[in-house]
PDB file of C-alpha atoms in Angstrom:
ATOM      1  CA  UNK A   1      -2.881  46.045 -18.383  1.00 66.00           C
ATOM      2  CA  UNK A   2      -3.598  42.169 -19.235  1.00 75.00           C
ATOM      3  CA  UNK A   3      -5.974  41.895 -21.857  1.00 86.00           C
ATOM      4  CA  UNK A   4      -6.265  37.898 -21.563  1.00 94.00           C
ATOM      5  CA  UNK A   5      -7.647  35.765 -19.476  1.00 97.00           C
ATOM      6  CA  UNK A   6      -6.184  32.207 -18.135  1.00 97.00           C
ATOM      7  CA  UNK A   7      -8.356  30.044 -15.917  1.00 97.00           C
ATOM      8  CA  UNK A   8      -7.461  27.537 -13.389  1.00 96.00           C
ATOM      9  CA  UNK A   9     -10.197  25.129 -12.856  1.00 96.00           C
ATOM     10  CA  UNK A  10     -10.353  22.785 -10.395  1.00 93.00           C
ATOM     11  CA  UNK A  11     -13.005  20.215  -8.364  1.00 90.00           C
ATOM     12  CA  UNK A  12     -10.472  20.231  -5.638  1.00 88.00           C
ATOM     13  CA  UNK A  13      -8.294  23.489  -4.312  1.00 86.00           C
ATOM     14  CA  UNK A  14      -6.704  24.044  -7.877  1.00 87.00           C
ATOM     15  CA  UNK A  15      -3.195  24.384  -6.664  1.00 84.00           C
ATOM     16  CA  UNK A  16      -1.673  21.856  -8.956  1.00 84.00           C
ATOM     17  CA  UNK A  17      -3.399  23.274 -12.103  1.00 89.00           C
ATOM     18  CA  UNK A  18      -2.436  26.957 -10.818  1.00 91.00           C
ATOM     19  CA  UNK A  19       0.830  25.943  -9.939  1.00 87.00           C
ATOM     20  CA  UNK A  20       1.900  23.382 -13.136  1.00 89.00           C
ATOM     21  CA  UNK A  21       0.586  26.316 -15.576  1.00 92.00           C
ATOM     22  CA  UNK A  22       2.085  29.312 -13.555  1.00 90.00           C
ATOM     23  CA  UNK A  23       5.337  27.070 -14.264  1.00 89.00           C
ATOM     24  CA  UNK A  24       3.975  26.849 -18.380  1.00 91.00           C
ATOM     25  CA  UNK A  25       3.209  30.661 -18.522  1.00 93.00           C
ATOM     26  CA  UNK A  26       6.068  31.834 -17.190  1.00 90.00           C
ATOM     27  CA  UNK A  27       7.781  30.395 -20.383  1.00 93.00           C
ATOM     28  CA  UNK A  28       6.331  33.614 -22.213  1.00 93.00           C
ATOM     29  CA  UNK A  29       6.464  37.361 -21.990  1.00 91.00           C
ATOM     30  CA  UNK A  30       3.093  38.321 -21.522  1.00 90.00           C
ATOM     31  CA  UNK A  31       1.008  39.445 -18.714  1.00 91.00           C
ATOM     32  CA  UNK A  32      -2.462  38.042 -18.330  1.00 94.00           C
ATOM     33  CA  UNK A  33      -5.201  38.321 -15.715  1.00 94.00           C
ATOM     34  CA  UNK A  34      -5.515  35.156 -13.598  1.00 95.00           C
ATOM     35  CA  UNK A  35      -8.779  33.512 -12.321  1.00 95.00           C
ATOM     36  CA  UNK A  36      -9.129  30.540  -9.932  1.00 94.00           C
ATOM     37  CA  UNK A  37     -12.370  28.538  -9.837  1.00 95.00           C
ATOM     38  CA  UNK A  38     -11.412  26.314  -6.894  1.00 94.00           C
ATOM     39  CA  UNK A  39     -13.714  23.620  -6.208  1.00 93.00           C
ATOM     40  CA  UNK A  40     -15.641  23.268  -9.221  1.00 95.00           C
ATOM     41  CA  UNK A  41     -17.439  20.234  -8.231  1.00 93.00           C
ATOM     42  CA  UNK A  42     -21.095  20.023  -9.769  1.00 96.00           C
ATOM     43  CA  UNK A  43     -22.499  20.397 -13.160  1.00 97.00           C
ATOM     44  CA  UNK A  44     -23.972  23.572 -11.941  1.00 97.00           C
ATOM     45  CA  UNK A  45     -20.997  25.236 -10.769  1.00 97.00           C
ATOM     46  CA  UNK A  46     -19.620  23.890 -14.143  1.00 97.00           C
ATOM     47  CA  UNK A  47     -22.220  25.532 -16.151  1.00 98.00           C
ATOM     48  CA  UNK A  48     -21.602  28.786 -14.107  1.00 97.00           C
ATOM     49  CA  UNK A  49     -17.856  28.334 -14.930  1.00 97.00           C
ATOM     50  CA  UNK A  50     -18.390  28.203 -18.526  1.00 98.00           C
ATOM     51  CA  UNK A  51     -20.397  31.606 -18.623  1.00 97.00           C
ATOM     52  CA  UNK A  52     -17.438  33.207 -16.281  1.00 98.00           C
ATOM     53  CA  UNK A  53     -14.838  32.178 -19.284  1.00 98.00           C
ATOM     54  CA  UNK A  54     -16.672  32.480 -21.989  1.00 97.00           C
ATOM     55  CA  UNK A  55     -17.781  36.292 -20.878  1.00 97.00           C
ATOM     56  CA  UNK A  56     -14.400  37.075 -19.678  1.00 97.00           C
ATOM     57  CA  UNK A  57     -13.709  35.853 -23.783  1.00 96.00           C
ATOM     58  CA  UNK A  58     -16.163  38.447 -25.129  1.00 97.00           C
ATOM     59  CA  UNK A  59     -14.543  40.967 -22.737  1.00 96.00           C
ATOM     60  CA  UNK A  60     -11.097  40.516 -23.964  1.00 95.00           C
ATOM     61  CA  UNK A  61     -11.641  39.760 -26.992  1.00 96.00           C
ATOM     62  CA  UNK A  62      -9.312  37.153 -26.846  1.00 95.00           C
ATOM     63  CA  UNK A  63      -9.617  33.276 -26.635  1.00 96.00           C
ATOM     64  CA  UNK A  64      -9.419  32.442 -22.969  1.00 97.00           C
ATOM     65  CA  UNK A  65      -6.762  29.925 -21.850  1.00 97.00           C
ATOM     66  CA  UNK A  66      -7.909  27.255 -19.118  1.00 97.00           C
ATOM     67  CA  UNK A  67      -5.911  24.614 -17.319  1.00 96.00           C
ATOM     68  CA  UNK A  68      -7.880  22.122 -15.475  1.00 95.00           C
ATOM     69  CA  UNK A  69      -7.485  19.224 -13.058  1.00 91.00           C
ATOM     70  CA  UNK A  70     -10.958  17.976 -13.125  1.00 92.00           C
ATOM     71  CA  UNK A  71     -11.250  14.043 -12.039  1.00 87.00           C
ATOM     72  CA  UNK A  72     -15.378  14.457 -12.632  1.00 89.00           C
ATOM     73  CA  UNK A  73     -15.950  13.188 -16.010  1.00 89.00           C
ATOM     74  CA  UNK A  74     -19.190  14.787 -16.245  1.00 94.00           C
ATOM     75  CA  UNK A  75     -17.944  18.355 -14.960  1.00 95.00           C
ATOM     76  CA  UNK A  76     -14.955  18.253 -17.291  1.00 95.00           C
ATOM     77  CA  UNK A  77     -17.478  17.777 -20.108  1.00 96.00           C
ATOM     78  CA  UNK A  78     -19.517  20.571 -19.374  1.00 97.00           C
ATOM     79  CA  UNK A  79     -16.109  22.274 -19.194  1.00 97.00           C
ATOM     80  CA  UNK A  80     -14.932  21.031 -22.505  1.00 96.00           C
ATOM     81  CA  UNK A  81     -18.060  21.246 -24.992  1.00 97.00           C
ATOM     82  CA  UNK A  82     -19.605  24.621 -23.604  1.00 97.00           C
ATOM     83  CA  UNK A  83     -16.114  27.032 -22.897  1.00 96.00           C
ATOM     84  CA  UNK A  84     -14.941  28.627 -26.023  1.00 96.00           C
ATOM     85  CA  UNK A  85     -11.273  29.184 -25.075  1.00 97.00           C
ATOM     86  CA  UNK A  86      -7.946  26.954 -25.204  1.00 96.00           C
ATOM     87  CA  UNK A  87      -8.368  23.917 -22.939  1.00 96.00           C
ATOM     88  CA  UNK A  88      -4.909  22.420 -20.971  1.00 94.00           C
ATOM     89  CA  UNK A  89      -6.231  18.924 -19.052  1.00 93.00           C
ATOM     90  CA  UNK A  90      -3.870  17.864 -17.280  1.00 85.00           C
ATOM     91  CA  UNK A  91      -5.954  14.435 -17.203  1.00 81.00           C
ATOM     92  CA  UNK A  92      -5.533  13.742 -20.296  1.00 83.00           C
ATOM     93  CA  UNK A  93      -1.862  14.864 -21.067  1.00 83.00           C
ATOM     94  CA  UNK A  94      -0.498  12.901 -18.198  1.00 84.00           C
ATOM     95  CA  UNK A  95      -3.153  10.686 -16.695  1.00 81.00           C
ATOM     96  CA  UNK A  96      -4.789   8.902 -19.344  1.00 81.00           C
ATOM     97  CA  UNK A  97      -0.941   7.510 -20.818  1.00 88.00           C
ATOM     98  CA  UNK A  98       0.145   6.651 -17.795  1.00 87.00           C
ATOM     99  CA  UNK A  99      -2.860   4.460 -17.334  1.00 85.00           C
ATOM    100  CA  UNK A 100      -2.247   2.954 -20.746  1.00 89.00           C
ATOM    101  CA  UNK A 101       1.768   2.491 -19.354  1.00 92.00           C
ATOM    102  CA  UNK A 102       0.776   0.845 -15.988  1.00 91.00           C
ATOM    103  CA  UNK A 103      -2.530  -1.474 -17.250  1.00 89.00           C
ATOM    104  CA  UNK A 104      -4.484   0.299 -14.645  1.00 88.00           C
ATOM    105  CA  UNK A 105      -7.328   2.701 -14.294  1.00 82.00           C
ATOM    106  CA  UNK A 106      -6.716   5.961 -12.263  1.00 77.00           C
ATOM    107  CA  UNK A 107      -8.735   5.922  -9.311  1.00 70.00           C
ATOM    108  CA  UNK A 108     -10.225   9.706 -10.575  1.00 63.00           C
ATOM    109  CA  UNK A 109      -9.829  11.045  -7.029  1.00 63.00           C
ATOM    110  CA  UNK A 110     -11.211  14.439  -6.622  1.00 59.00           C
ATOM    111  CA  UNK A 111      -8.271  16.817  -4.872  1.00 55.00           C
ATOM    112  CA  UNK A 112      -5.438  15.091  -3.387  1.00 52.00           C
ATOM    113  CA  UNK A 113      -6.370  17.192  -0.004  1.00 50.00           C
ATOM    114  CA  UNK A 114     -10.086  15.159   0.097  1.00 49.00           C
ATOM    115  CA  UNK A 115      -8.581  12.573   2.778  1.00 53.00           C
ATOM    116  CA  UNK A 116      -5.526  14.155   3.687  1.00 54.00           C
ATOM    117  CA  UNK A 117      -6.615  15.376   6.900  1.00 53.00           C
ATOM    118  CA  UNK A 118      -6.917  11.608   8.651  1.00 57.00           C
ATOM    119  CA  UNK A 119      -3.277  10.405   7.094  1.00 71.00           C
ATOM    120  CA  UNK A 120      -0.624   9.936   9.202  1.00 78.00           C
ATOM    121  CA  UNK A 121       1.394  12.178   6.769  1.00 78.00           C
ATOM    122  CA  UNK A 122      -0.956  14.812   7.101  1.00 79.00           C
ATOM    123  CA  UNK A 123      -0.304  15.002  10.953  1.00 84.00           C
ATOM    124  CA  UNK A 124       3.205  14.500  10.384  1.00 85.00           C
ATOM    125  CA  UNK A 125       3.383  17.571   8.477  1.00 85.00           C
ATOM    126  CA  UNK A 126       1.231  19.612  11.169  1.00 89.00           C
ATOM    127  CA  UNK A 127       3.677  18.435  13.541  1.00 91.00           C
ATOM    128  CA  UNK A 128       6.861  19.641  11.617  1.00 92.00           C
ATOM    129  CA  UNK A 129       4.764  23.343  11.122  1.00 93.00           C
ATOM    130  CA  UNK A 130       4.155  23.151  14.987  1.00 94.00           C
ATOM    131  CA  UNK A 131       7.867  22.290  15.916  1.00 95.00           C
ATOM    132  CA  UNK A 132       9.207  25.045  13.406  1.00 95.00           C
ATOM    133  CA  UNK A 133       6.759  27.151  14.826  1.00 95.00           C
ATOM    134  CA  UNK A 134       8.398  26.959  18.599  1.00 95.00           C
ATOM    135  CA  UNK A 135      11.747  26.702  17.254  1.00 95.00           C
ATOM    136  CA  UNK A 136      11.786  30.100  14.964  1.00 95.00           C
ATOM    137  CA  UNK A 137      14.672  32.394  15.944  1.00 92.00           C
ATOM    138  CA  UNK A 138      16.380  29.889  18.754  1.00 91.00           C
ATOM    139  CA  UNK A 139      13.012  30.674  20.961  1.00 91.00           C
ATOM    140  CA  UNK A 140      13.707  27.080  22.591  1.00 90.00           C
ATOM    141  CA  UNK A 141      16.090  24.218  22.994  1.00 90.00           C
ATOM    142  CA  UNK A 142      13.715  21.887  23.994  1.00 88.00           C
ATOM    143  CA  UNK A 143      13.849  19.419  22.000  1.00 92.00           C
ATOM    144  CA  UNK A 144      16.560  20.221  19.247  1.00 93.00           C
ATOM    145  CA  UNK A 145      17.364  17.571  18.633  1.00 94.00           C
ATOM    146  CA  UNK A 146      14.509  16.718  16.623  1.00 94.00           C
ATOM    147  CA  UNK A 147      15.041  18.804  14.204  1.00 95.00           C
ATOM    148  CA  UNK A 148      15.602  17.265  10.473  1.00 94.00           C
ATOM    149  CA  UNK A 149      17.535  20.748   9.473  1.00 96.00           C
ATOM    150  CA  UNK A 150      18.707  23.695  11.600  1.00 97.00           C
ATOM    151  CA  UNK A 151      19.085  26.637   9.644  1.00 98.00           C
ATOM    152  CA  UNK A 152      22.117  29.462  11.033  1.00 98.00           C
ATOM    153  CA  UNK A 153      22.923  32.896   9.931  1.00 97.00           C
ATOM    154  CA  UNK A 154      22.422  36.239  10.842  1.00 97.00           C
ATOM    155  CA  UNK A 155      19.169  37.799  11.311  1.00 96.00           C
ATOM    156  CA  UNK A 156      16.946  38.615   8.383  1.00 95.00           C
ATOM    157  CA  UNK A 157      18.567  36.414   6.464  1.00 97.00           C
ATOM    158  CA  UNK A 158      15.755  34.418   5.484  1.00 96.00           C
ATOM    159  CA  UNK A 159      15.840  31.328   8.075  1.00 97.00           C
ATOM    160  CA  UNK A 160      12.116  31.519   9.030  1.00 96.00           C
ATOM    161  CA  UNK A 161      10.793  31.443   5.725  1.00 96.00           C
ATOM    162  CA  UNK A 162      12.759  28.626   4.200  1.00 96.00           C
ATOM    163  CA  UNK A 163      12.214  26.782   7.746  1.00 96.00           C
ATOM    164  CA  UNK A 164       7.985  27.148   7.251  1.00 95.00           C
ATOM    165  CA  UNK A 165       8.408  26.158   3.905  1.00 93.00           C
ATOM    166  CA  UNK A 166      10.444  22.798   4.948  1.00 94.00           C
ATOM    167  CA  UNK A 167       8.190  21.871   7.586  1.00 93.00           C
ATOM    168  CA  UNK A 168       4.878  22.827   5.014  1.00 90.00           C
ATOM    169  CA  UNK A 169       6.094  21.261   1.851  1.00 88.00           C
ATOM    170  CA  UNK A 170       7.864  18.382   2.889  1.00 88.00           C
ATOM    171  CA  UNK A 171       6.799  17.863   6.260  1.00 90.00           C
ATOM    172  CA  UNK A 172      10.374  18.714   8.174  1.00 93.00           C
ATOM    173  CA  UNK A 173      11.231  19.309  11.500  1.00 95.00           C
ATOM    174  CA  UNK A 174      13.079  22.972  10.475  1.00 96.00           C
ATOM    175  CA  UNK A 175      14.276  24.750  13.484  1.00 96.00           C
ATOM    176  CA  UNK A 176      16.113  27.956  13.033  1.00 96.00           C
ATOM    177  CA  UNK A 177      18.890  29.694  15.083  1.00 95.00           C
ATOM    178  CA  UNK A 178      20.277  33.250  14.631  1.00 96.00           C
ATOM    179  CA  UNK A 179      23.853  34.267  15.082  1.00 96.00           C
ATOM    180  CA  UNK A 180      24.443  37.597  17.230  1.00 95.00           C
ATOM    181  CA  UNK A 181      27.382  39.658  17.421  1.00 94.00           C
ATOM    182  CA  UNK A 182      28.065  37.781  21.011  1.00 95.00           C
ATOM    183  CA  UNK A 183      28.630  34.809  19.093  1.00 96.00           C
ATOM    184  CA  UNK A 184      31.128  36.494  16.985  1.00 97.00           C
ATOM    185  CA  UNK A 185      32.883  38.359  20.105  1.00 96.00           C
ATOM    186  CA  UNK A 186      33.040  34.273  21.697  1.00 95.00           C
ATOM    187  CA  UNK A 187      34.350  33.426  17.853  1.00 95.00           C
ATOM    188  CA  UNK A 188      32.034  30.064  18.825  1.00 95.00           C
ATOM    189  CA  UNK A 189      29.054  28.800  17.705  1.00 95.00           C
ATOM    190  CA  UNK A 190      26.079  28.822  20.481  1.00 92.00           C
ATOM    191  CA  UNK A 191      26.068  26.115  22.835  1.00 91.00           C
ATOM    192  CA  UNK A 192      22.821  24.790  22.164  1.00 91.00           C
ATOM    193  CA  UNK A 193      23.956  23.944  18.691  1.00 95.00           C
ATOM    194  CA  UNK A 194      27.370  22.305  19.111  1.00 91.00           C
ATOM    195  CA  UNK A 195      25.624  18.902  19.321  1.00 92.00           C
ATOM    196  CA  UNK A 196      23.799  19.031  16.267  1.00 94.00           C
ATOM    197  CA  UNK A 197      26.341  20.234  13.801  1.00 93.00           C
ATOM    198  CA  UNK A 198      25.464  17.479  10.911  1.00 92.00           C
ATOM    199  CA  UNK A 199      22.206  19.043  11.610  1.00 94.00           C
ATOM    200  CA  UNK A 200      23.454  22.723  10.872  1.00 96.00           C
ATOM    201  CA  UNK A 201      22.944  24.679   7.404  1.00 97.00           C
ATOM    202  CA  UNK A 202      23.808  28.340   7.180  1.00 97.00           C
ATOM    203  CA  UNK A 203      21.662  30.839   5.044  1.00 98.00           C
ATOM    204  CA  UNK A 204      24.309  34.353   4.258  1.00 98.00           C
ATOM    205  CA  UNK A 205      23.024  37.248   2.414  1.00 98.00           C
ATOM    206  CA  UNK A 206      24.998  40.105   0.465  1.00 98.00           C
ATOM    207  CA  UNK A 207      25.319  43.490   3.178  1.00 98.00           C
ATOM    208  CA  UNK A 208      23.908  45.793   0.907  1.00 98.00           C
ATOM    209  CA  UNK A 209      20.771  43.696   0.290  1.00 97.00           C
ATOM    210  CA  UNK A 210      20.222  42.890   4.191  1.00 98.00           C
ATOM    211  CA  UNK A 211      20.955  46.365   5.038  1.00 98.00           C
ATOM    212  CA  UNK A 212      17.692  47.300   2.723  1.00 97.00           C
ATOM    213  CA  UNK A 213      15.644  44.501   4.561  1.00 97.00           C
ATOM    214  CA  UNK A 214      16.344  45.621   7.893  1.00 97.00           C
ATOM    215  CA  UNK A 215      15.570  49.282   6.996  1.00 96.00           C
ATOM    216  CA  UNK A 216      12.054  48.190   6.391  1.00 95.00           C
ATOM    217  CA  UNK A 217      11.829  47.200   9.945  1.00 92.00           C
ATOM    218  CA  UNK A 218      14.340  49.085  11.916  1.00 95.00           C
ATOM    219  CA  UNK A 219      14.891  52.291   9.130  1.00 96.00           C
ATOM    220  CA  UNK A 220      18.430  54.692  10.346  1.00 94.00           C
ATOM    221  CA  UNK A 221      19.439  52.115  13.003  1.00 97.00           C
ATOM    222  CA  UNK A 222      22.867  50.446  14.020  1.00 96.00           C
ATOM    223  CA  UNK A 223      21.062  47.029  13.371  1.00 97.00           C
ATOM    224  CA  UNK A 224      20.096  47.992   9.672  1.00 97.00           C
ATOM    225  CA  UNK A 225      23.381  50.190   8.915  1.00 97.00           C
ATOM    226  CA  UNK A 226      25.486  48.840   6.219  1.00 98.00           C
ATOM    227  CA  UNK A 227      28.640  48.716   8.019  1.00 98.00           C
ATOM    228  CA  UNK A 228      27.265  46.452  10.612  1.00 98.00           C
ATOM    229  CA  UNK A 229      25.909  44.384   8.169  1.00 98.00           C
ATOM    230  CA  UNK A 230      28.874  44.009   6.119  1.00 98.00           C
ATOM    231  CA  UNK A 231      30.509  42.766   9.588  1.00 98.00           C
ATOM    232  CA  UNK A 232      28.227  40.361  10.873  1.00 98.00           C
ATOM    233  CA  UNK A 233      27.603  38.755   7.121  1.00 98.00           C
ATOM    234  CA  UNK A 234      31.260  38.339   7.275  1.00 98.00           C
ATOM    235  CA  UNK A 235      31.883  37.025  10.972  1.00 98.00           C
ATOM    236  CA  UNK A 236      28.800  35.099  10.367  1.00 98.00           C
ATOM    237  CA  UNK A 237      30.066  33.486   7.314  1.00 98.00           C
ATOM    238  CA  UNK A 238      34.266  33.066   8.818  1.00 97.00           C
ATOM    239  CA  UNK A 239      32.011  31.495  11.583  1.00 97.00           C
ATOM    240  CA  UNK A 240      30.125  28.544   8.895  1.00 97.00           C
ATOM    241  CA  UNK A 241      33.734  27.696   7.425  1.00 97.00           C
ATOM    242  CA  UNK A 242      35.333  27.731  10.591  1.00 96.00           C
ATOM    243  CA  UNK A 243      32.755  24.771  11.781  1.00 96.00           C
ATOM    244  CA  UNK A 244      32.479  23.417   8.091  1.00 96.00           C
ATOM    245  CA  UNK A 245      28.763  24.335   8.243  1.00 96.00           C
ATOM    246  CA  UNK A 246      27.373  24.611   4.540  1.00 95.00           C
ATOM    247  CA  UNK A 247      25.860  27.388   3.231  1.00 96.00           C
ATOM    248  CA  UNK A 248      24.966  29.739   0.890  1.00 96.00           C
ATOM    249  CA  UNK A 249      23.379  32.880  -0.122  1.00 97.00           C
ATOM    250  CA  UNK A 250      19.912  33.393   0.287  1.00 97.00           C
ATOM    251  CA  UNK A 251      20.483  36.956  -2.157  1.00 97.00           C
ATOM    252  CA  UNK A 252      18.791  36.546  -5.333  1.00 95.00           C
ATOM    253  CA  UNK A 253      17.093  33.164  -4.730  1.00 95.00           C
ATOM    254  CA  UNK A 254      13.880  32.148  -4.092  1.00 93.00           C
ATOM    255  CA  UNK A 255      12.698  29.935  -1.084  1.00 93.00           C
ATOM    256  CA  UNK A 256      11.822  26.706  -3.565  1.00 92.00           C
ATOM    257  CA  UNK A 257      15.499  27.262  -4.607  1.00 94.00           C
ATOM    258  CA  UNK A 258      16.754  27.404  -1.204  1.00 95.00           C
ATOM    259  CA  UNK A 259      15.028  24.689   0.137  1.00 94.00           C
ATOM    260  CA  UNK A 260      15.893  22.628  -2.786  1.00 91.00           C
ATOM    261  CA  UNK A 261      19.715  23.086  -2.134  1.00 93.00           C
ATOM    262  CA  UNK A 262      18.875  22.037   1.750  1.00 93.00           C
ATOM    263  CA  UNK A 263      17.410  19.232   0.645  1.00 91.00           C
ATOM    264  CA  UNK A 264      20.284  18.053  -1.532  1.00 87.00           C
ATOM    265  CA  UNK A 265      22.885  18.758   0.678  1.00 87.00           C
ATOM    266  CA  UNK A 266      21.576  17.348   4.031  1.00 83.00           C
ATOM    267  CA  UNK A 267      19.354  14.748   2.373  1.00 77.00           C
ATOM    268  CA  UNK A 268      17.238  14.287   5.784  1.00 70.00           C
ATOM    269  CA  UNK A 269      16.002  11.086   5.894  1.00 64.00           C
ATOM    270  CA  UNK A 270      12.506  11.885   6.783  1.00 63.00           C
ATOM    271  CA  UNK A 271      10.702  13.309   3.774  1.00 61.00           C
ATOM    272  CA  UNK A 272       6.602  14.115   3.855  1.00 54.00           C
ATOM    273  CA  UNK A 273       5.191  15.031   0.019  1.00 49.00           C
TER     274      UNK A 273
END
């Protein structure tokens, strides 16, 4: 069991403190228990903060750790003086030189989500999740050709995932289309997609793993057997080089890694951060 404790404190959501030190921590071998304190906005919620980390210290007998993305000044020292553990500010590792680089003061905005909602960014990015939405699984051709990336390959291959992460991340009109063993009997790609080949990015998966993932959801059926996923993995993929469609295997790789490959291969012109 994890006998330390690592914080992430935050006056906004505390995703970029939870994710920059998730990305620091996993440099080590060592399992810790992992508290958010989102929103951490007020002296009072500071001083309530402290007492959580500084108990959880007794507890474990251990110095907590605590990264923080606190833009408050006066929070942040409440934070600072009264917690009795290892302190990571991002603020001051990265914003404070940068303002000495650039001759300017940081504007100290509290959570980069605070006025997101009324950007035009913001409702670009609910528009790509809405369009991925309708377009998961070739549900409709209206439209396709809006799409920034369609993503092809067989089912449970991991195209709805990656394309909710495109359209959430980066704000991208990800549609996704699956190929079906009528597709390989026609040896042709489906007609909706023909037009939008420099569009098209195929996602392939080793048999034996998709064969597992489809046993979760259909368990002793054709559809999940390994010899019919051995063939449509390998129709599906005869089918990508056929067209010249790039792809690769979505096997042992995460969807940041997946996406990130997307990205660099199709480099869609359109890109929401």
């Amino acid at each position: 069991m994890p006998n330390r404790t690592v914080f992430f404190v935050s006056d906004g959501t505390g995703i970029t403190a939870e994710t920059f030190g998730n990305a620091i921590l996993a440099q080590f071998e060592i399992e810790l228990q992992h508290v958010r304190l989102p929103f951490t906005d007020s002296v009072d919620k500071a001083h309530q903060a402290v007492r959580q980390i500084n108990h959880a210290g007794v507890i474990d007998n251990k110095r907590p750790i605590v990264f923080t993305t606190l833009a408050n000044e006066e929070v942040f020292k409440v934070i600072a003086e009264g917690c009795e553990a290892m302190l990571m500010d991002m603020f001051s590792a990265f914003v404070l030189p940068l303002e000495a680089e650039f001759k300017l003061k940081s504007n100290h905005r509290i959570g980069r989500f605070s006025d997101t909602s009324k950007s035009e960014e913001y409702q670009s990015r609910i528009a790509a999740i809405n369009f991925s939405l309708e377009h998961d699984d070739g549900q409709s051709n209206r439209d396709l050709e809006q799409s920034d990336v369609i993503l092809v390959g067989v089912s449970r291959s991991g195209k709805t995932p990656t394309s909710l992460y495109l359209a959430m991340q980066y704000g991208l009109k990800a549609s996704n289309y699956p190929l079906i063993p009528e597709d390989f009997e026609r040896q042709d790609l489906p007609p909706a997609l023909k037009a939008q080949k420099k569009k098209l990015f195929g996602l392939t998966i080793q048999p034996e793993r998709l064969s597992e993932i489809r046993n979760e959801r259909r368990p002793n059926s054709k559809y999940a057997s390994l010899e019919n996923c051995r063939y449509e993995v390998k129709e599906a993929e005869a089918m990508m080089r056929r067209f010249g469609i790039r792809w690769l295997s979505t096997t042992t790789k995460s969807i940041e890694e997946i996406s990130t490959t997307i990205l660099q291969e199709l480099r869609p012109e359109r890109l929401t951060y």
